[in-house]
Amino acid sequence: MTPKIGVLALQGAFIEHERVLESLGARCVELRKRADLNPIDSFDGFVLPGGESTVQRKLLRELDMLEPLRDAIAQGAPVLATCAGLILLARKLERGEEVALGTLPVAVERNAYGRQLGSFQRRIKVGDCEDFNATFIRAPQIVEVSLDVRTLAVVDGKIVAVEYRNQIALAFHPELGGDSRIHQFFLARVAA
Ligand code: GLN
């Protein structure tokens, strides 16, 4: 059966995720307004793309999409979140910044690499994927995790990818490096 993936398309790098997911046989539906979420149980999973998390959070709230998404994720809908998406999921943000969905029990620091290291690529190990070409763009870091969160990747001593129940969250952009293994991993979770 073709999985139906809701891709948050308010802002940021959503088209790149759609291309990868569609190349793997998924059907993507762009989520731009609340009605796009109906019926919410018709979705097999969700993608929260990178971009600017403060803008995404404001739009989600203004468009009344925060609650239905939060409920779906809290009830177990698989989600793949990258960069700004990770920030939206985090239960706690450093410097007391406002939390959006709050379903992932981690603390996140935004723009953790500062200005000089705004963007960079690294070949890293992510879970069982060796040598993954990870693109970091003004990336956050995960600075605290609760006990039941599984760390998938560490770079320079900092956690940059985690899995918690139905939620996979990455500080980097897996959709930009021409390597679809993380999306395959997500779709395998969706199918399970
Ligand atoms: N710096 C962005 C933020 O704080 C995230 C960057 C990204 O998604 N590549 O929201």
PDB file of N, CA, C and O in Angstrom, residues 31 33 47 60 79 84 86 121-122 124 150 159 188:
ATOM      1  N   LEU A  31       0.819  20.261   3.540  1.00  0.00           N
ATOM      2  CA  LEU A  31      -0.035  20.786   4.604  1.00  0.00           C
ATOM      3  C   LEU A  31       0.191  22.291   4.690  1.00  0.00           C
ATOM      4  O   LEU A  31       1.236  22.754   5.138  1.00  0.00           O
ATOM      5  N   LYS A  33      -2.786  24.478   5.338  1.00  0.00           N
ATOM      6  CA  LYS A  33      -3.876  25.045   6.143  1.00  0.00           C
ATOM      7  C   LYS A  33      -4.539  23.907   6.910  1.00  0.00           C
ATOM      8  O   LYS A  33      -4.316  22.726   6.618  1.00  0.00           O
ATOM      9  N   VAL A  47       6.006  14.825   7.914  1.00  0.00           N
ATOM     10  CA  VAL A  47       7.368  15.369   7.838  1.00  0.00           C
ATOM     11  C   VAL A  47       7.324  16.844   8.238  1.00  0.00           C
ATOM     12  O   VAL A  47       6.486  17.609   7.744  1.00  0.00           O
ATOM     13  N   LEU A  60       1.806  27.976  12.314  1.00  0.00           N
ATOM     14  CA  LEU A  60       1.044  26.820  12.814  1.00  0.00           C
ATOM     15  C   LEU A  60      -0.030  27.277  13.792  1.00  0.00           C
ATOM     16  O   LEU A  60      -1.161  26.783  13.769  1.00  0.00           O
ATOM     17  N   VAL A  79       6.624  10.506  12.695  1.00  0.00           N
ATOM     18  CA  VAL A  79       7.029  11.824  12.211  1.00  0.00           C
ATOM     19  C   VAL A  79       8.538  11.851  12.008  1.00  0.00           C
ATOM     20  O   VAL A  79       9.292  11.267  12.796  1.00  0.00           O
ATOM     21  N   ALA A  84      14.617  22.823  11.725  1.00  0.00           N
ATOM     22  CA  ALA A  84      13.539  23.598  12.338  1.00  0.00           C
ATOM     23  C   ALA A  84      12.433  22.669  12.852  1.00  0.00           C
ATOM     24  O   ALA A  84      11.802  22.946  13.881  1.00  0.00           O
ATOM     25  N   LEU A  86      12.811  19.695  14.160  1.00  0.00           N
ATOM     26  CA  LEU A  86      13.266  19.233  15.483  1.00  0.00           C
ATOM     27  C   LEU A  86      12.946  20.284  16.542  1.00  0.00           C
ATOM     28  O   LEU A  86      12.478  19.964  17.640  1.00  0.00           O
ATOM     29  N   GLN A 121      28.962  20.491   5.800  1.00  0.00           N
ATOM     30  CA  GLN A 121      28.583  19.095   5.530  1.00  0.00           C
ATOM     31  C   GLN A 121      29.542  18.173   6.241  1.00  0.00           C
ATOM     32  O   GLN A 121      30.745  18.468   6.313  1.00  0.00           O
ATOM     33  N   ARG A 122      29.032  17.074   6.741  1.00  0.00           N
ATOM     34  CA  ARG A 122      29.887  16.098   7.408  1.00  0.00           C
ATOM     35  C   ARG A 122      29.400  14.701   7.061  1.00  0.00           C
ATOM     36  O   ARG A 122      28.201  14.482   6.898  1.00  0.00           O
ATOM     37  N   ILE A 124      28.680  11.330   8.559  1.00  0.00           N
ATOM     38  CA  ILE A 124      28.490  10.868   9.932  1.00  0.00           C
ATOM     39  C   ILE A 124      27.755   9.528   9.959  1.00  0.00           C
ATOM     40  O   ILE A 124      27.185   9.088   8.953  1.00  0.00           O
ATOM     41  N   ARG A 150      16.395   7.600  22.265  1.00  0.00           N
ATOM     42  CA  ARG A 150      17.549   6.893  21.698  1.00  0.00           C
ATOM     43  C   ARG A 150      18.366   7.865  20.849  1.00  0.00           C
ATOM     44  O   ARG A 150      17.822   8.510  19.939  1.00  0.00           O
ATOM     45  N   ILE A 159      24.725  15.721  20.463  1.00  0.00           N
ATOM     46  CA  ILE A 159      23.688  14.873  19.869  1.00  0.00           C
ATOM     47  C   ILE A 159      23.007  15.629  18.729  1.00  0.00           C
ATOM     48  O   ILE A 159      22.553  16.766  18.920  1.00  0.00           O
ATOM     49  N   ALA A 188      10.108   2.819   6.623  1.00  0.00           N
ATOM     50  CA  ALA A 188      10.023   1.483   7.242  1.00  0.00           C
ATOM     51  C   ALA A 188       9.282   1.571   8.575  1.00  0.00           C
ATOM     52  O   ALA A 188       8.465   0.699   8.901  1.00  0.00           O
TER      53      ALA A 188
END
